[in-house]
Amino acid sequence: NQSSLTYVAPEYLNLLNLLQTRVTNHFGAANRAYYLLGSVGRGENLPGISDMDTVIILQRAPNNEDELWEKAIQEEFEPKYPTLTRLDISCIHDKEFDDPNAERLRFIFKTDSVLVCGEDITASF
């Protein structure tokens, strides 16, 4: 894995800390893990080109309320970080990793993710 929180630029590390608080407060015990994926975690982000991809792993299926929360968070934080083309926050059920056809998903998390908070689910891959 080429990603690490030590590679994240300070302004994006601050954003991750703010998001971590929001994730923890909103999802509580349903939050199994919160991950950063992609170029920001590798320290390879390009201002005005890169986005920030984050994924919340839930111990339940995401619902409509979760989608509304994701959109509200994006609308709140995207304007504050104009060097990002997009702040992508998504929720998935932890059971998705159990699917035999989820090999690509497990590969992406194993090779290109950074655990922000919660349980390191990649340890079981």
PDB file of C-alpha atoms in Angstrom:
ATOM      1  CA  ASN A   1       0.000   0.000   0.000  1.00  0.00           C
ATOM      2  CA  GLN A   2       1.468   3.337  -1.086  1.00  0.00           C
ATOM      3  CA  SER A   3      -0.969   5.415   0.958  1.00  0.00           C
ATOM      4  CA  SER A   4      -0.452   6.860   4.406  1.00  0.00           C
ATOM      5  CA  LEU A   5      -1.783   9.711   6.503  1.00  0.00           C
ATOM      6  CA  THR A   6       1.801  10.997   6.629  1.00  0.00           C
ATOM      7  CA  TYR A   7       1.551  11.759   2.881  1.00  0.00           C
ATOM      8  CA  VAL A   8      -1.647  13.791   3.200  1.00  0.00           C
ATOM      9  CA  ALA A   9      -1.127  17.546   2.773  1.00  0.00           C
ATOM     10  CA  PRO A  10      -1.810  19.509   5.998  1.00  0.00           C
ATOM     11  CA  GLU A  11      -4.946  21.257   4.683  1.00  0.00           C
ATOM     12  CA  TYR A  12      -6.462  17.915   3.672  1.00  0.00           C
ATOM     13  CA  LEU A  13      -5.438  16.314   6.944  1.00  0.00           C
ATOM     14  CA  ASN A  14      -7.393  19.062   8.678  1.00  0.00           C
ATOM     15  CA  LEU A  15     -10.385  18.284   6.436  1.00  0.00           C
ATOM     16  CA  LEU A  16     -10.116  14.571   7.268  1.00  0.00           C
ATOM     17  CA  ASN A  17     -10.104  15.381  10.982  1.00  0.00           C
ATOM     18  CA  LEU A  18     -13.255  17.481  10.596  1.00  0.00           C
ATOM     19  CA  LEU A  19     -14.911  14.758   8.529  1.00  0.00           C
ATOM     20  CA  GLN A  20     -13.901  12.075  11.025  1.00  0.00           C
ATOM     21  CA  THR A  21     -15.725  13.981  13.751  1.00  0.00           C
ATOM     22  CA  ARG A  22     -18.811  14.328  11.570  1.00  0.00           C
ATOM     23  CA  VAL A  23     -18.750  10.640  10.596  1.00  0.00           C
ATOM     24  CA  THR A  24     -18.377   9.527  14.207  1.00  0.00           C
ATOM     25  CA  ASN A  25     -21.155  11.834  15.411  1.00  0.00           C
ATOM     26  CA  HIS A  26     -23.593  10.920  12.651  1.00  0.00           C
ATOM     27  CA  PHE A  27     -23.102   7.164  12.374  1.00  0.00           C
ATOM     28  CA  GLY A  28     -22.060   6.279  15.930  1.00  0.00           C
ATOM     29  CA  ALA A  29     -21.863   2.530  16.517  1.00  0.00           C
ATOM     30  CA  ALA A  30     -22.937   1.808  12.911  1.00  0.00           C
ATOM     31  CA  ASN A  31     -19.580   3.154  11.684  1.00  0.00           C
ATOM     32  CA  ARG A  32     -17.145   0.288  11.294  1.00  0.00           C
ATOM     33  CA  ALA A  33     -14.415   2.217   9.480  1.00  0.00           C
ATOM     34  CA  TYR A  34     -13.719   5.424   7.591  1.00  0.00           C
ATOM     35  CA  TYR A  35     -11.194   5.356   4.738  1.00  0.00           C
ATOM     36  CA  LEU A  36      -9.444   7.765   2.407  1.00  0.00           C
ATOM     37  CA  LEU A  37      -8.776   6.393  -1.087  1.00  0.00           C
ATOM     38  CA  GLY A  38      -6.664   7.622  -3.977  1.00  0.00           C
ATOM     39  CA  SER A  39      -4.145  10.312  -4.758  1.00  0.00           C
ATOM     40  CA  VAL A  40      -4.586  12.455  -1.622  1.00  0.00           C
ATOM     41  CA  GLY A  41      -3.533   9.500   0.540  1.00  0.00           C
ATOM     42  CA  ARG A  42      -0.498   8.916  -1.662  1.00  0.00           C
ATOM     43  CA  GLY A  43       0.507  12.586  -1.546  1.00  0.00           C
ATOM     44  CA  GLU A  44       0.088  12.735  -5.334  1.00  0.00           C
ATOM     45  CA  ASN A  45      -2.918  15.031  -5.507  1.00  0.00           C
ATOM     46  CA  LEU A  46      -2.856  17.874  -8.008  1.00  0.00           C
ATOM     47  CA  PRO A  47      -4.614  21.146  -7.075  1.00  0.00           C
ATOM     48  CA  GLY A  48      -7.606  21.797  -9.317  1.00  0.00           C
ATOM     49  CA  ILE A  49      -7.457  18.271 -10.752  1.00  0.00           C
ATOM     50  CA  SER A  50      -7.671  15.793  -7.872  1.00  0.00           C
ATOM     51  CA  ASP A  51     -10.686  14.954  -5.789  1.00  0.00           C
ATOM     52  CA  MET A  52     -10.817  13.487  -2.306  1.00  0.00           C
ATOM     53  CA  ASP A  53     -12.458  10.073  -2.149  1.00  0.00           C
ATOM     54  CA  THR A  54     -13.625   8.822   1.222  1.00  0.00           C
ATOM     55  CA  VAL A  55     -15.692   5.775   2.120  1.00  0.00           C
ATOM     56  CA  ILE A  56     -17.610   5.037   5.283  1.00  0.00           C
ATOM     57  CA  ILE A  57     -17.936   1.313   5.982  1.00  0.00           C
ATOM     58  CA  LEU A  58     -21.173   0.701   7.848  1.00  0.00           C
ATOM     59  CA  GLN A  59     -22.346  -2.286   9.847  1.00  0.00           C
ATOM     60  CA  ARG A  60     -25.726  -1.831   8.179  1.00  0.00           C
ATOM     61  CA  ALA A  61     -27.033  -1.019   4.729  1.00  0.00           C
ATOM     62  CA  PRO A  62     -26.859   2.681   3.758  1.00  0.00           C
ATOM     63  CA  ASN A  63     -30.215   4.418   3.508  1.00  0.00           C
ATOM     64  CA  ASN A  64     -31.756   7.582   2.042  1.00  0.00           C
ATOM     65  CA  GLU A  65     -30.932   9.574   5.167  1.00  0.00           C
ATOM     66  CA  ASP A  66     -27.258   8.648   4.705  1.00  0.00           C
ATOM     67  CA  GLU A  67     -27.347   9.889   1.105  1.00  0.00           C
ATOM     68  CA  LEU A  68     -28.837  13.208   2.221  1.00  0.00           C
ATOM     69  CA  TRP A  69     -26.156  13.502   4.917  1.00  0.00           C
ATOM     70  CA  GLU A  70     -23.395  12.806   2.350  1.00  0.00           C
ATOM     71  CA  LYS A  71     -24.747  15.512   0.046  1.00  0.00           C
ATOM     72  CA  ALA A  72     -25.033  18.036   2.899  1.00  0.00           C
ATOM     73  CA  ILE A  73     -21.427  17.378   3.955  1.00  0.00           C
ATOM     74  CA  GLN A  74     -20.212  17.798   0.371  1.00  0.00           C
ATOM     75  CA  GLU A  75     -22.112  21.067  -0.012  1.00  0.00           C
ATOM     76  CA  GLU A  76     -20.705  22.355   3.280  1.00  0.00           C
ATOM     77  CA  PHE A  77     -17.048  21.451   2.758  1.00  0.00           C
ATOM     78  CA  GLU A  78     -16.396  21.576  -1.006  1.00  0.00           C
ATOM     79  CA  PRO A  79     -16.465  25.413  -1.174  1.00  0.00           C
ATOM     80  CA  LYS A  80     -13.937  25.583   1.668  1.00  0.00           C
ATOM     81  CA  TYR A  81     -11.408  23.484  -0.291  1.00  0.00           C
ATOM     82  CA  PRO A  82     -11.314  24.958  -3.811  1.00  0.00           C
ATOM     83  CA  THR A  83      -8.132  23.049  -4.730  1.00  0.00           C
ATOM     84  CA  LEU A  84     -10.222  19.845  -4.712  1.00  0.00           C
ATOM     85  CA  THR A  85     -12.402  19.256  -7.748  1.00  0.00           C
ATOM     86  CA  ARG A  86     -14.801  17.260  -5.594  1.00  0.00           C
ATOM     87  CA  LEU A  87     -15.230  15.838  -2.113  1.00  0.00           C
ATOM     88  CA  ASP A  88     -16.622  12.356  -2.577  1.00  0.00           C
ATOM     89  CA  ILE A  89     -18.132  10.734   0.509  1.00  0.00           C
ATOM     90  CA  SER A  90     -19.885   7.417   0.140  1.00  0.00           C
ATOM     91  CA  CYS A  91     -21.253   4.743   2.427  1.00  0.00           C
ATOM     92  CA  ILE A  92     -21.142   1.010   1.866  1.00  0.00           C
ATOM     93  CA  HIS A  93     -22.273  -1.961   3.910  1.00  0.00           C
ATOM     94  CA  ASP A  94     -19.386  -4.017   5.290  1.00  0.00           C
ATOM     95  CA  LYS A  95     -21.066  -7.124   3.859  1.00  0.00           C
ATOM     96  CA  GLU A  96     -20.117  -5.941   0.345  1.00  0.00           C
ATOM     97  CA  PHE A  97     -16.561  -7.100   1.035  1.00  0.00           C
ATOM     98  CA  ASP A  98     -17.830 -10.640   1.675  1.00  0.00           C
ATOM     99  CA  ASP A  99     -19.213 -11.004  -1.845  1.00  0.00           C
ATOM    100  CA  PRO A 100     -17.015 -13.382  -3.902  1.00  0.00           C
ATOM    101  CA  ASN A 101     -17.285 -10.890  -6.787  1.00  0.00           C
ATOM    102  CA  ALA A 102     -15.860  -8.043  -4.674  1.00  0.00           C
ATOM    103  CA  GLU A 103     -12.235  -8.929  -5.398  1.00  0.00           C
ATOM    104  CA  ARG A 104     -11.610  -5.589  -7.144  1.00  0.00           C
ATOM    105  CA  LEU A 105     -13.144  -3.683  -4.201  1.00  0.00           C
ATOM    106  CA  ARG A 106     -10.955  -5.555  -1.708  1.00  0.00           C
ATOM    107  CA  PHE A 107      -7.905  -4.953  -3.930  1.00  0.00           C
ATOM    108  CA  ILE A 108      -8.517  -1.189  -4.031  1.00  0.00           C
ATOM    109  CA  PHE A 109      -8.879  -0.980  -0.263  1.00  0.00           C
ATOM    110  CA  LYS A 110      -5.854  -3.192   0.332  1.00  0.00           C
ATOM    111  CA  THR A 111      -3.541  -1.291  -2.043  1.00  0.00           C
ATOM    112  CA  ASP A 112      -4.785   2.301  -2.167  1.00  0.00           C
ATOM    113  CA  SER A 113      -6.511   3.248   1.072  1.00  0.00           C
ATOM    114  CA  VAL A 114      -5.752   4.912   4.376  1.00  0.00           C
ATOM    115  CA  LEU A 115      -7.722   4.132   7.505  1.00  0.00           C
ATOM    116  CA  VAL A 116      -8.894   7.421   9.025  1.00  0.00           C
ATOM    117  CA  CYS A 117     -10.765   5.869  11.940  1.00  0.00           C
ATOM    118  CA  GLY A 118     -12.345   2.632  13.049  1.00  0.00           C
ATOM    119  CA  GLU A 119     -11.377  -0.960  12.407  1.00  0.00           C
ATOM    120  CA  ASP A 120      -8.843  -1.893   9.725  1.00  0.00           C
ATOM    121  CA  ILE A 121     -11.046  -4.137   7.629  1.00  0.00           C
ATOM    122  CA  THR A 122      -8.233  -4.798   5.130  1.00  0.00           C
ATOM    123  CA  ALA A 123      -6.441  -6.956   7.697  1.00  0.00           C
ATOM    124  CA  SER A 124      -8.936  -9.713   6.943  1.00  0.00           C
ATOM    125  CA  PHE A 125      -8.371  -9.673   3.165  1.00  0.00           C
TER     126      PHE A 125
END
